[in-house]
PDB file of C-alpha atoms and ligand atoms in Angstrom:
ATOM      1  CA  MET A   1       0.000   0.000   0.000  1.00 91.00           C
ATOM      2  CA  ILE A   2       3.010   2.298  -0.131  1.00 97.00           C
ATOM      3  CA  HIS A   3       3.198   4.327  -3.332  1.00 98.00           C
ATOM      4  CA  ILE A   4       6.806   4.444  -4.532  1.00 98.00           C
ATOM      5  CA  ALA A   5       7.515   6.934  -7.317  1.00 98.00           C
ATOM      6  CA  ALA A   6       8.643   5.349 -10.586  1.00 98.00           C
ATOM      7  CA  GLU A   7      12.068   7.000 -10.516  1.00 98.00           C
ATOM      8  CA  VAL A   8      12.720   5.773  -6.976  1.00 98.00           C
ATOM      9  CA  ARG A   9      11.454   2.274  -7.746  1.00 98.00           C
ATOM     10  CA  ALA A  10      13.672   2.023 -10.826  1.00 98.00           C
ATOM     11  CA  ALA A  11      16.742   3.211  -8.898  1.00 98.00           C
ATOM     12  CA  LEU A  12      16.130   0.700  -6.103  1.00 98.00           C
ATOM     13  CA  ALA A  13      15.611  -2.130  -8.583  1.00 98.00           C
ATOM     14  CA  ASP A  14      18.932  -1.288 -10.290  1.00 97.00           C
ATOM     15  CA  GLY A  15      20.823  -0.895  -6.991  1.00 97.00           C
ATOM     16  CA  ARG A  16      21.439   2.782  -7.695  1.00 98.00           C
ATOM     17  CA  PRO A  17      21.817   5.244  -4.776  1.00 98.00           C
ATOM     18  CA  VAL A  18      18.658   6.676  -3.198  1.00 98.00           C
ATOM     19  CA  VAL A  19      18.371   9.098  -0.250  1.00 99.00           C
ATOM     20  CA  ALA A  20      15.201   9.330   1.831  1.00 99.00           C
ATOM     21  CA  LEU A  21      14.072  12.792   2.964  1.00 98.00           C
ATOM     22  CA  GLU A  22      11.453  13.737   5.548  1.00 98.00           C
ATOM     23  CA  SER A  23       8.665  16.275   5.111  1.00 98.00           C
ATOM     24  CA  THR A  24       7.982  17.497   8.665  1.00 96.00           C
ATOM     25  CA  ILE A  25      10.896  19.896   8.368  1.00 95.00           C
ATOM     26  CA  ILE A  26       9.100  21.293   5.321  1.00 96.00           C
ATOM     27  CA  SER A  27       5.570  21.504   6.739  1.00 97.00           C
ATOM     28  CA  HIS A  28       6.280  22.231  10.407  1.00 93.00           C
ATOM     29  CA  GLY A  29       9.987  22.960  10.796  1.00 92.00           C
ATOM     30  CA  LEU A  30      10.633  25.760   8.301  1.00 93.00           C
ATOM     31  CA  PRO A  31       8.586  28.942   7.837  1.00 92.00           C
ATOM     32  CA  ARG A  32       6.715  29.721   4.623  1.00 93.00           C
ATOM     33  CA  PRO A  33       7.351  30.649   1.907  1.00 93.00           C
ATOM     34  CA  ASP A  34      10.998  29.527   2.190  1.00 95.00           C
ATOM     35  CA  ASN A  35       9.971  25.959   3.014  1.00 97.00           C
ATOM     36  CA  LEU A  36       8.930  24.964  -0.515  1.00 98.00           C
ATOM     37  CA  ARG A  37      12.024  26.453  -2.107  1.00 97.00           C
ATOM     38  CA  VAL A  38      14.204  24.664   0.464  1.00 97.00           C
ATOM     39  CA  ALA A  39      12.379  21.362  -0.105  1.00 98.00           C
ATOM     40  CA  ARG A  40      13.313  21.588  -3.775  1.00 98.00           C
ATOM     41  CA  GLU A  41      16.889  22.616  -2.964  1.00 98.00           C
ATOM     42  CA  ILE A  42      17.334  19.594  -0.695  1.00 98.00           C
ATOM     43  CA  GLU A  43      16.303  17.293  -3.535  1.00 98.00           C
ATOM     44  CA  ALA A  44      18.620  19.152  -5.914  1.00 98.00           C
ATOM     45  CA  ALA A  45      21.526  18.710  -3.478  1.00 98.00           C
ATOM     46  CA  VAL A  46      20.909  14.953  -3.399  1.00 98.00           C
ATOM     47  CA  ARG A  47      20.853  14.806  -7.196  1.00 98.00           C
ATOM     48  CA  ALA A  48      23.970  16.977  -7.503  1.00 98.00           C
ATOM     49  CA  HIS A  49      25.846  14.349  -5.493  1.00 98.00           C
ATOM     50  CA  GLY A  50      24.685  11.442  -7.596  1.00 98.00           C
ATOM     51  CA  ALA A  51      21.651   9.995  -5.804  1.00 98.00           C
ATOM     52  CA  VAL A  52      17.900   9.954  -6.345  1.00 98.00           C
ATOM     53  CA  PRO A  53      15.898  11.872  -3.701  1.00 98.00           C
ATOM     54  CA  ALA A  54      12.849  10.221  -2.144  1.00 98.00           C
ATOM     55  CA  THR A  55      10.906  12.750  -0.094  1.00 98.00           C
ATOM     56  CA  MET A  56       8.212  11.064   1.928  1.00 98.00           C
ATOM     57  CA  GLY A  57       4.724  12.154   2.866  1.00 98.00           C
ATOM     58  CA  MET A  58       1.039  11.303   2.873  1.00 98.00           C
ATOM     59  CA  VAL A  59      -1.254  12.820   0.268  1.00 98.00           C
ATOM     60  CA  ALA A  60      -4.994  12.250   0.684  1.00 98.00           C
ATOM     61  CA  GLY A  61      -4.251   9.106   2.674  1.00 98.00           C
ATOM     62  CA  GLU A  62      -1.700   7.713   0.230  1.00 98.00           C
ATOM     63  CA  LEU A  63       1.687   7.096   1.826  1.00 98.00           C
ATOM     64  CA  THR A  64       4.176   8.181  -0.822  1.00 98.00           C
ATOM     65  CA  VAL A  65       7.916   7.625  -1.192  1.00 98.00           C
ATOM     66  CA  GLY A  66       9.181  10.183  -3.710  1.00 98.00           C
ATOM     67  CA  LEU A  67       6.669  13.047  -3.724  1.00 98.00           C
ATOM     68  CA  ASP A  68       6.185  14.776  -7.066  1.00 98.00           C
ATOM     69  CA  ASP A  69       6.324  18.565  -7.225  1.00 97.00           C
ATOM     70  CA  GLU A  70       2.556  18.944  -6.959  1.00 98.00           C
ATOM     71  CA  SER A  71       2.418  16.882  -3.761  1.00 98.00           C
ATOM     72  CA  LEU A  72       5.488  18.601  -2.346  1.00 98.00           C
ATOM     73  CA  THR A  73       3.807  21.957  -2.963  1.00 98.00           C
ATOM     74  CA  ARG A  74       0.640  20.738  -1.284  1.00 98.00           C
ATOM     75  CA  LEU A  75       2.470  19.607   1.856  1.00 98.00           C
ATOM     76  CA  ALA A  76       4.451  22.848   1.971  1.00 98.00           C
ATOM     77  CA  THR A  77       1.484  25.196   1.559  1.00 97.00           C
ATOM     78  CA  SER A  78      -1.699  23.563   2.891  1.00 97.00           C
ATOM     79  CA  ASP A  79      -2.944  24.380   6.388  1.00 95.00           C
ATOM     80  CA  ASP A  80      -4.212  20.854   6.946  1.00 96.00           C
ATOM     81  CA  VAL A  81      -0.992  18.890   6.999  1.00 98.00           C
ATOM     82  CA  ILE A  82      -0.634  16.691  10.061  1.00 98.00           C
ATOM     83  CA  LYS A  83       2.719  15.832  11.604  1.00 97.00           C
ATOM     84  CA  LEU A  84       2.832  12.025  11.348  1.00 98.00           C
ATOM     85  CA  SER A  85       5.037   9.860  13.475  1.00 97.00           C
ATOM     86  CA  ALA A  86       5.191   6.150  12.644  1.00 97.00           C
ATOM     87  CA  ARG A  87       2.215   5.282  14.843  1.00 97.00           C
ATOM     88  CA  ASP A  88       0.017   7.823  13.072  1.00 98.00           C
ATOM     89  CA  LEU A  89       0.498   6.539   9.515  1.00 98.00           C
ATOM     90  CA  PRO A  90      -2.219   3.862   9.342  1.00 98.00           C
ATOM     91  CA  ILE A  91      -4.815   6.017  11.083  1.00 98.00           C
ATOM     92  CA  ALA A  92      -4.066   9.004   8.859  1.00 98.00           C
ATOM     93  CA  ALA A  93      -4.321   6.747   5.796  1.00 98.00           C
ATOM     94  CA  ALA A  94      -7.750   5.487   6.842  1.00 98.00           C
ATOM     95  CA  ARG A  95      -8.896   9.073   7.279  1.00 98.00           C
ATOM     96  CA  GLY A  96      -7.534  10.154   3.899  1.00 98.00           C
ATOM     97  CA  ALA A  97      -5.390  12.806   5.546  1.00 98.00           C
ATOM     98  CA  ASP A  98      -2.531  14.920   4.260  1.00 98.00           C
ATOM     99  CA  GLY A  99       0.512  14.481   6.419  1.00 98.00           C
ATOM    100  CA  ALA A 100       4.231  15.046   6.770  1.00 98.00           C
ATOM    101  CA  THR A 101       6.611  12.387   8.039  1.00 98.00           C
ATOM    102  CA  THR A 102       9.010  12.811  10.958  1.00 97.00           C
ATOM    103  CA  VAL A 103      12.402  11.173  11.403  1.00 98.00           C
ATOM    104  CA  ALA A 104      10.639   8.181  12.985  1.00 98.00           C
ATOM    105  CA  SER A 105       8.109   7.605  10.223  1.00 98.00           C
ATOM    106  CA  THR A 106      10.479   8.495   7.387  1.00 98.00           C
ATOM    107  CA  SER A 107      13.186   6.111   8.535  1.00 98.00           C
ATOM    108  CA  ALA A 108      10.710   3.286   9.165  1.00 98.00           C
ATOM    109  CA  VAL A 109       9.055   3.640   5.762  1.00 98.00           C
ATOM    110  CA  ALA A 110      12.366   4.157   3.963  1.00 98.00           C
ATOM    111  CA  ALA A 111      13.842   0.994   5.443  1.00 98.00           C
ATOM    112  CA  SER A 112      10.786  -1.030   4.521  1.00 97.00           C
ATOM    113  CA  ALA A 113      11.021   0.315   0.959  1.00 98.00           C
ATOM    114  CA  GLY A 114      14.676  -0.775   0.782  1.00 98.00           C
ATOM    115  CA  ILE A 115      16.288   2.658   1.113  1.00 98.00           C
ATOM    116  CA  GLY A 116      19.485   2.613   3.174  1.00 98.00           C
ATOM    117  CA  VAL A 117      20.324   6.291   3.722  1.00 98.00           C
ATOM    118  CA  PHE A 118      18.272   9.175   5.107  1.00 98.00           C
ATOM    119  CA  ALA A 119      19.138  12.881   5.500  1.00 98.00           C
ATOM    120  CA  THR A 120      17.482  15.185   8.016  1.00 98.00           C
ATOM    121  CA  GLY A 121      18.260  18.308  10.043  1.00 96.00           C
ATOM    122  CA  GLY A 122      18.295  17.296  13.680  1.00 95.00           C
ATOM    123  CA  LEU A 123      16.911  14.218  15.382  1.00 96.00           C
ATOM    124  CA  GLY A 124      14.168  14.365  17.949  1.00 95.00           C
ATOM    125  CA  GLY A 125      15.174  13.184  21.396  1.00 96.00           C
ATOM    126  CA  VAL A 126      14.720  13.635  25.107  1.00 96.00           C
ATOM    127  CA  HIS A 127      13.087  16.950  26.016  1.00 92.00           C
ATOM    128  CA  ARG A 128      14.475  18.990  28.899  1.00 90.00           C
ATOM    129  CA  GLN A 129      11.532  18.402  31.205  1.00 87.00           C
ATOM    130  CA  ALA A 130      11.292  14.711  30.289  1.00 92.00           C
ATOM    131  CA  GLY A 131      11.680  13.718  33.934  1.00 93.00           C
ATOM    132  CA  GLU A 132       8.208  15.121  34.538  1.00 91.00           C
ATOM    133  CA  THR A 133       6.602  15.123  31.094  1.00 89.00           C
ATOM    134  CA  PHE A 134       7.987  11.836  29.726  1.00 93.00           C
ATOM    135  CA  ASP A 135       8.443  13.733  26.439  1.00 93.00           C
ATOM    136  CA  GLU A 136      10.920  11.694  24.460  1.00 95.00           C
ATOM    137  CA  SER A 137      10.664  11.624  20.677  1.00 95.00           C
ATOM    138  CA  ALA A 138       9.622   8.355  19.064  1.00 97.00           C
ATOM    139  CA  ASP A 139      12.577   9.035  16.758  1.00 97.00           C
ATOM    140  CA  LEU A 140      14.815   7.279  19.298  1.00 98.00           C
ATOM    141  CA  THR A 141      12.935   4.027  19.789  1.00 98.00           C
ATOM    142  CA  THR A 142      12.187   3.836  16.077  1.00 98.00           C
ATOM    143  CA  LEU A 143      15.863   4.216  15.175  1.00 98.00           C
ATOM    144  CA  ALA A 144      16.639   1.396  17.599  1.00 98.00           C
ATOM    145  CA  ARG A 145      14.787  -1.070  15.373  1.00 98.00           C
ATOM    146  CA  THR A 146      15.090   0.510  11.921  1.00 98.00           C
ATOM    147  CA  PRO A 147      18.073  -0.344   9.718  1.00 98.00           C
ATOM    148  CA  ILE A 148      19.110   2.901   8.044  1.00 98.00           C
ATOM    149  CA  VAL A 149      22.000   5.372   8.012  1.00 98.00           C
ATOM    150  CA  VAL A 150      20.726   8.729   9.290  1.00 98.00           C
ATOM    151  CA  VAL A 151      22.735  11.867   8.552  1.00 98.00           C
ATOM    152  CA  CYS A 152      21.889  14.729  10.928  1.00 98.00           C
ATOM    153  CA  ALA A 153      23.473  17.693  12.694  1.00 98.00           C
ATOM    154  CA  GLY A 154      22.980  16.033  16.042  1.00 96.00           C
ATOM    155  CA  VAL A 155      19.746  16.540  17.912  1.00 94.00           C
ATOM    156  CA  LYS A 156      17.892  19.810  18.138  1.00 85.00           C
ATOM    157  CA  SER A 157      19.556  22.061  20.692  1.00 81.00           C
ATOM    158  CA  ILE A 158      16.156  22.580  22.302  1.00 83.00           C
ATOM    159  CA  LEU A 159      16.508  19.068  23.742  1.00 93.00           C
ATOM    160  CA  ASP A 160      18.455  17.559  26.605  1.00 96.00           C
ATOM    161  CA  VAL A 161      21.409  16.541  24.454  1.00 97.00           C
ATOM    162  CA  GLY A 162      23.223  14.532  27.123  1.00 97.00           C
ATOM    163  CA  ALA A 163      20.128  12.530  28.022  1.00 97.00           C
ATOM    164  CA  THR A 164      19.456  11.890  24.323  1.00 98.00           C
ATOM    165  CA  LEU A 165      22.971  10.511  23.820  1.00 98.00           C
ATOM    166  CA  GLU A 166      22.500   8.267  26.853  1.00 98.00           C
ATOM    167  CA  ARG A 167      19.226   6.958  25.427  1.00 98.00           C
ATOM    168  CA  LEU A 168      20.841   6.267  22.053  1.00 98.00           C
ATOM    169  CA  GLU A 169      23.494   4.260  23.871  1.00 98.00           C
ATOM    170  CA  THR A 170      20.905   2.280  25.837  1.00 98.00           C
ATOM    171  CA  LEU A 171      18.940   1.627  22.671  1.00 98.00           C
ATOM    172  CA  GLY A 172      22.055   0.332  20.919  1.00 97.00           C
ATOM    173  CA  VAL A 173      22.069   2.941  18.163  1.00 98.00           C
ATOM    174  CA  GLY A 174      25.554   3.568  16.756  1.00 98.00           C
ATOM    175  CA  VAL A 175      26.600   7.220  16.666  1.00 98.00           C
ATOM    176  CA  ALA A 176      29.687   8.580  14.915  1.00 98.00           C
ATOM    177  CA  GLY A 177      30.759  12.123  14.140  1.00 98.00           C
ATOM    178  CA  TYR A 178      31.694  12.929  10.579  1.00 98.00           C
ATOM    179  CA  GLN A 179      35.376  13.895  10.723  1.00 98.00           C
ATOM    180  CA  THR A 180      35.065  14.829  14.405  1.00 98.00           C
ATOM    181  CA  THR A 181      34.297  13.353  17.818  1.00 98.00           C
ATOM    182  CA  ARG A 182      32.521  16.519  18.971  1.00 98.00           C
ATOM    183  CA  PHE A 183      28.775  15.973  18.851  1.00 98.00           C
ATOM    184  CA  PRO A 184      27.156  18.878  16.978  1.00 98.00           C
ATOM    185  CA  GLY A 185      24.450  21.011  18.588  1.00 96.00           C
ATOM    186  CA  PHE A 186      22.320  21.489  15.472  1.00 96.00           C
ATOM    187  CA  PHE A 187      22.448  25.320  15.050  1.00 96.00           C
ATOM    188  CA  ILE A 188      25.859  25.310  16.710  1.00 96.00           C
ATOM    189  CA  THR A 189      28.911  23.311  15.710  1.00 97.00           C
ATOM    190  CA  ASP A 190      29.634  21.787  19.108  1.00 97.00           C
ATOM    191  CA  SER A 191      27.017  20.702  21.651  1.00 96.00           C
ATOM    192  CA  GLY A 192      29.671  20.276  24.326  1.00 96.00           C
ATOM    193  CA  PHE A 193      29.402  16.485  24.220  1.00 97.00           C
ATOM    194  CA  GLU A 194      32.113  14.115  23.094  1.00 98.00           C
ATOM    195  CA  LEU A 195      31.462  10.996  20.985  1.00 98.00           C
ATOM    196  CA  ASP A 196      33.371   7.726  21.120  1.00 98.00           C
ATOM    197  CA  TRP A 197      33.741   7.507  17.365  1.00 98.00           C
ATOM    198  CA  GLN A 198      34.379   9.446  14.214  1.00 98.00           C
ATOM    199  CA  LEU A 199      34.156   8.313  10.606  1.00 98.00           C
ATOM    200  CA  ASP A 200      36.249  10.146   8.058  1.00 98.00           C
ATOM    201  CA  SER A 201      34.771   9.600   4.618  1.00 98.00           C
ATOM    202  CA  ALA A 202      31.640   8.484   2.815  1.00 98.00           C
ATOM    203  CA  ASP A 203      33.475   5.256   1.948  1.00 98.00           C
ATOM    204  CA  GLN A 204      34.308   4.578   5.582  1.00 98.00           C
ATOM    205  CA  ILE A 205      30.692   5.188   6.597  1.00 98.00           C
ATOM    206  CA  ALA A 206      29.539   2.813   3.862  1.00 98.00           C
ATOM    207  CA  ARG A 207      31.979   0.167   5.142  1.00 98.00           C
ATOM    208  CA  ALA A 208      30.689   0.550   8.707  1.00 98.00           C
ATOM    209  CA  TRP A 209      27.156   0.207   7.426  1.00 98.00           C
ATOM    210  CA  HIS A 210      28.019  -2.848   5.373  1.00 97.00           C
ATOM    211  CA  ALA A 211      29.580  -4.465   8.456  1.00 98.00           C
ATOM    212  CA  GLN A 212      26.567  -3.607  10.604  1.00 97.00           C
ATOM    213  CA  ARG A 213      24.209  -5.174   8.055  1.00 96.00           C
ATOM    214  CA  SER A 214      26.265  -8.289   7.535  1.00 97.00           C
ATOM    215  CA  TYR A 215      26.869  -8.979  11.253  1.00 97.00           C
ATOM    216  CA  GLY A 216      23.133  -8.964  11.885  1.00 94.00           C
ATOM    217  CA  VAL A 217      23.833  -8.018  15.511  1.00 95.00           C
ATOM    218  CA  ASN A 218      22.477  -4.460  15.519  1.00 94.00           C
ATOM    219  CA  PRO A 219      18.919  -4.251  14.221  1.00 96.00           C
ATOM    220  CA  GLY A 220      18.774  -0.468  14.181  1.00 97.00           C
ATOM    221  CA  ALA A 221      20.194   2.666  12.670  1.00 98.00           C
ATOM    222  CA  LEU A 222      23.656   4.166  12.350  1.00 98.00           C
ATOM    223  CA  VAL A 223      23.593   7.890  13.144  1.00 98.00           C
ATOM    224  CA  VAL A 224      26.169  10.066  11.378  1.00 98.00           C
ATOM    225  CA  ALA A 225      26.468  13.453  13.075  1.00 98.00           C
ATOM    226  CA  ASN A 226      27.605  16.106  10.608  1.00 98.00           C
ATOM    227  CA  PRO A 227      28.413  19.470  12.211  1.00 98.00           C
ATOM    228  CA  LEU A 228      28.372  22.763  10.363  1.00 98.00           C
ATOM    229  CA  PRO A 229      31.798  24.405  10.190  1.00 97.00           C
ATOM    230  CA  GLU A 230      32.163  27.072  12.903  1.00 97.00           C
ATOM    231  CA  SER A 231      32.129  29.819  10.296  1.00 97.00           C
ATOM    232  CA  GLN A 232      28.572  28.772   9.342  1.00 97.00           C
ATOM    233  CA  GLN A 233      27.027  28.180  12.759  1.00 97.00           C
ATOM    234  CA  LEU A 234      24.522  30.413  14.521  1.00 96.00           C
ATOM    235  CA  ASP A 235      26.288  32.805  16.903  1.00 96.00           C
ATOM    236  CA  PRO A 236      26.455  30.698  20.111  1.00 96.00           C
ATOM    237  CA  GLU A 237      25.583  33.668  22.366  1.00 96.00           C
ATOM    238  CA  LEU A 238      22.521  34.496  20.313  1.00 96.00           C
ATOM    239  CA  HIS A 239      21.669  30.820  20.290  1.00 96.00           C
ATOM    240  CA  ASP A 240      21.739  30.461  24.073  1.00 94.00           C
ATOM    241  CA  ARG A 241      19.696  33.610  24.634  1.00 95.00           C
ATOM    242  CA  VAL A 242      16.976  32.640  22.139  1.00 95.00           C
ATOM    243  CA  LEU A 243      16.906  29.082  23.427  1.00 94.00           C
ATOM    244  CA  ALA A 244      16.133  30.300  26.960  1.00 94.00           C
ATOM    245  CA  GLU A 245      13.322  32.497  25.580  1.00 94.00           C
ATOM    246  CA  ALA A 246      11.916  29.680  23.458  1.00 93.00           C
ATOM    247  CA  LEU A 247      11.805  27.294  26.409  1.00 92.00           C
ATOM    248  CA  ALA A 248      10.034  29.972  28.472  1.00 93.00           C
ATOM    249  CA  VAL A 249       7.419  30.412  25.722  1.00 93.00           C
ATOM    250  CA  VAL A 250       6.673  26.677  25.712  1.00 91.00           C
ATOM    251  CA  GLU A 251       6.246  26.700  29.466  1.00 90.00           C
ATOM    252  CA  ARG A 252       4.175  29.895  29.544  1.00 94.00           C
ATOM    253  CA  ASP A 253       1.795  28.699  26.832  1.00 95.00           C
ATOM    254  CA  HIS A 254       1.604  25.146  28.198  1.00 93.00           C
ATOM    255  CA  VAL A 255       2.634  23.696  24.848  1.00 92.00           C
ATOM    256  CA  THR A 256       2.754  19.895  24.968  1.00 89.00           C
ATOM    257  CA  GLY A 257       3.033  16.809  22.769  1.00 88.00           C
ATOM    258  CA  LYS A 258       3.958  17.072  19.150  1.00 89.00           C
ATOM    259  CA  GLU A 259       3.478  20.859  19.118  1.00 91.00           C
ATOM    260  CA  VAL A 260       6.553  21.418  21.284  1.00 89.00           C
ATOM    261  CA  THR A 261       9.160  21.009  18.551  1.00 88.00           C
ATOM    262  CA  PRO A 262       7.422  23.200  15.906  1.00 91.00           C
ATOM    263  CA  VAL A 263       6.745  25.960  18.470  1.00 92.00           C
ATOM    264  CA  LEU A 264      10.353  26.013  19.641  1.00 91.00           C
ATOM    265  CA  LEU A 265      11.687  26.113  16.085  1.00 89.00           C
ATOM    266  CA  ALA A 266       9.221  28.839  15.038  1.00 91.00           C
ATOM    267  CA  HIS A 267      10.332  30.963  17.989  1.00 93.00           C
ATOM    268  CA  PHE A 268      13.950  30.527  16.921  1.00 92.00           C
ATOM    269  CA  HIS A 269      13.234  31.565  13.361  1.00 91.00           C
ATOM    270  CA  SER A 270      11.362  34.744  14.344  1.00 93.00           C
ATOM    271  CA  ALA A 271      13.581  35.750  17.279  1.00 95.00           C
ATOM    272  CA  THR A 272      16.837  35.520  15.328  1.00 95.00           C
ATOM    273  CA  GLY A 273      15.505  37.605  12.457  1.00 92.00           C
ATOM    274  CA  GLY A 274      16.044  34.779   9.992  1.00 92.00           C
ATOM    275  CA  ALA A 275      19.574  33.890  11.098  1.00 95.00           C
ATOM    276  CA  SER A 276      18.511  30.512  12.471  1.00 94.00           C
ATOM    277  CA  LEU A 277      16.538  29.832   9.298  1.00 94.00           C
ATOM    278  CA  ALA A 278      19.607  30.445   7.159  1.00 95.00           C
ATOM    279  CA  THR A 279      21.583  28.152   9.465  1.00 96.00           C
ATOM    280  CA  ASN A 280      18.882  25.488   9.362  1.00 95.00           C
ATOM    281  CA  ILE A 281      18.950  25.537   5.547  1.00 96.00           C
ATOM    282  CA  ARG A 282      22.749  25.192   5.465  1.00 97.00           C
ATOM    283  CA  ILE A 283      22.471  22.210   7.822  1.00 97.00           C
ATOM    284  CA  ILE A 284      19.907  20.377   5.736  1.00 97.00           C
ATOM    285  CA  LEU A 285      21.716  20.978   2.450  1.00 98.00           C
ATOM    286  CA  ALA A 286      25.032  19.799   3.900  1.00 98.00           C
ATOM    287  CA  ASN A 287      23.384  16.664   5.290  1.00 98.00           C
ATOM    288  CA  ALA A 288      21.634  15.933   1.990  1.00 98.00           C
ATOM    289  CA  ALA A 289      24.957  16.177   0.164  1.00 98.00           C
ATOM    290  CA  LEU A 290      26.781  13.892   2.609  1.00 98.00           C
ATOM    291  CA  ALA A 291      23.902  11.393   2.605  1.00 99.00           C
ATOM    292  CA  ALA A 292      24.025  11.243  -1.192  1.00 98.00           C
ATOM    293  CA  ARG A 293      27.767  10.610  -1.115  1.00 98.00           C
ATOM    294  CA  ILE A 294      27.245   7.801   1.423  1.00 98.00           C
ATOM    295  CA  ALA A 295      24.501   6.280  -0.735  1.00 98.00           C
ATOM    296  CA  VAL A 296      26.818   6.406  -3.755  1.00 98.00           C
ATOM    297  CA  ALA A 297      29.634   4.769  -1.785  1.00 98.00           C
ATOM    298  CA  ALA A 298      27.269   2.100  -0.423  1.00 98.00           C
ATOM    299  CA  ALA A 299      25.963   1.313  -3.920  1.00 97.00           C
ATOM    300  CA  LYS A 300      29.435   0.579  -5.285  1.00 88.00           C
ATOM    301  CA  PRO A 301      30.274  -3.118  -5.495  1.00 77.00           C
ATOM    302  CA  ALA A 302      32.637  -4.064  -2.642  1.00 62.00           C
ATOM    303  CA  SER A 303      36.229  -3.981  -3.874  1.00 54.00           C
TER     304      SER A 303
HETATM  305  N1  PSU B   1      14.609  18.862  13.439  1.00 80.06           N
HETATM  306  C1  PSU B   1      14.478  20.061  12.838  1.00 80.06           C
HETATM  307  N2  PSU B   1      13.277  20.433  12.367  1.00 80.06           N
HETATM  308  C2  PSU B   1      12.190  19.606  12.479  1.00 80.06           C
HETATM  309  C3  PSU B   1      12.338  18.329  13.091  1.00 80.06           C
HETATM  310  C4  PSU B   1      13.562  18.010  13.560  1.00 80.06           C
HETATM  311  O1  PSU B   1      15.423  20.799  12.739  1.00 80.06           O
HETATM  312  O2  PSU B   1      11.110  19.975  12.011  1.00 80.06           O
HETATM  313  C5  PSU B   1      11.185  17.375  13.151  1.00 80.06           C
HETATM  314  C6  PSU B   1      11.627  16.000  12.653  1.00 80.06           C
HETATM  315  O3  PSU B   1      10.674  15.550  11.728  1.00 80.06           O
HETATM  316  C7  PSU B   1      11.653  15.151  13.897  1.00 80.06           C
HETATM  317  C8  PSU B   1      10.537  15.773  14.689  1.00 80.06           C
HETATM  318  O4  PSU B   1      11.427  13.810  13.648  1.00 80.06           O
HETATM  319  O5  PSU B   1      10.728  17.168  14.474  1.00 80.06           O
HETATM  320  C9  PSU B   1      10.581  15.391  16.135  1.00 80.06           C
HETATM  321  O6  PSU B   1       9.395  15.810  16.742  1.00 80.06           O
HETATM  322  P1  PSU B   1       9.036  15.260  18.207  1.00 80.06           P
HETATM  323  O7  PSU B   1      10.052  15.913  19.093  1.00 80.06           O
HETATM  324  O8  PSU B   1       7.633  15.777  18.456  1.00 80.06           O
HETATM  325  O9  PSU B   1       9.116  13.780  18.131  1.00 80.06           O
HETATM  326 MN1   MN B   2       7.346  14.602  21.843  1.00 80.06          MN
END
């Protein structure tokens, strides 16, 4: 019942590189009207590095891998697009809804369609008040059982980064920095947390992934954390100030559940006068490019 676009299906059948892309960053993570332009730029970045993009979403109840431009436009501009985690997909389908996929749903659907690499901005994770609210993104538990390479700029800085890394460890999800052991903080280059591992090239990442798949020991994902260079990050002082404000807004307005992440990100984009938006776009484009290079390396016959 999953609709896979012809171009994506042909690439998968031929063993050519494909990169999965999510749509929640388009519908709920980035402000309009930039979101549609950015959605197209992400796909172009994947193509420029030799892979076929497969942006995921639900259109009138049809779960689609490889949205065409009309559907992409609909998800980027309609007011009735629901943020769909993996658990929501079947219910939304039965209701004929329009919806955007998160990291959890995108990775789960991509893996079941046979796609091995996925690019996003930042993972969901453990929220700062999780001790009381139990708010931990389903991204984490889904990645624990979903075989896919996920390229991200760490987890959103609005989260409890340390707790999220601990959860990823408990869940057995491999995490490596790309050319660094400093875990990125999404808008900022360095979250302050150190990783055990770094991987230095797309080829090396592809080899790690090949080993993970052939051992059959780790059922889940491999997370590749790709920091922005310092020259491209959001000013860390600005970042910390706006983050404190954003968290206060969520508390003041009693925002809960799946609204928390979009509200925090929207506050960032307005309070930084567009600086965080520009940073967010750089992050996604860089991750799309690296993911495409990994997919190309993974598609090469082993030498
Ligand atoms: N990171 C971003 N922008 C986003 C998201 C993550 O920079 O819009 C989205 C992703 O789709 C991620 C979701 O899966 O937020 C996590 O939401 P929650 O915390 O409600 O699980
Ligand atoms: Mn949540």
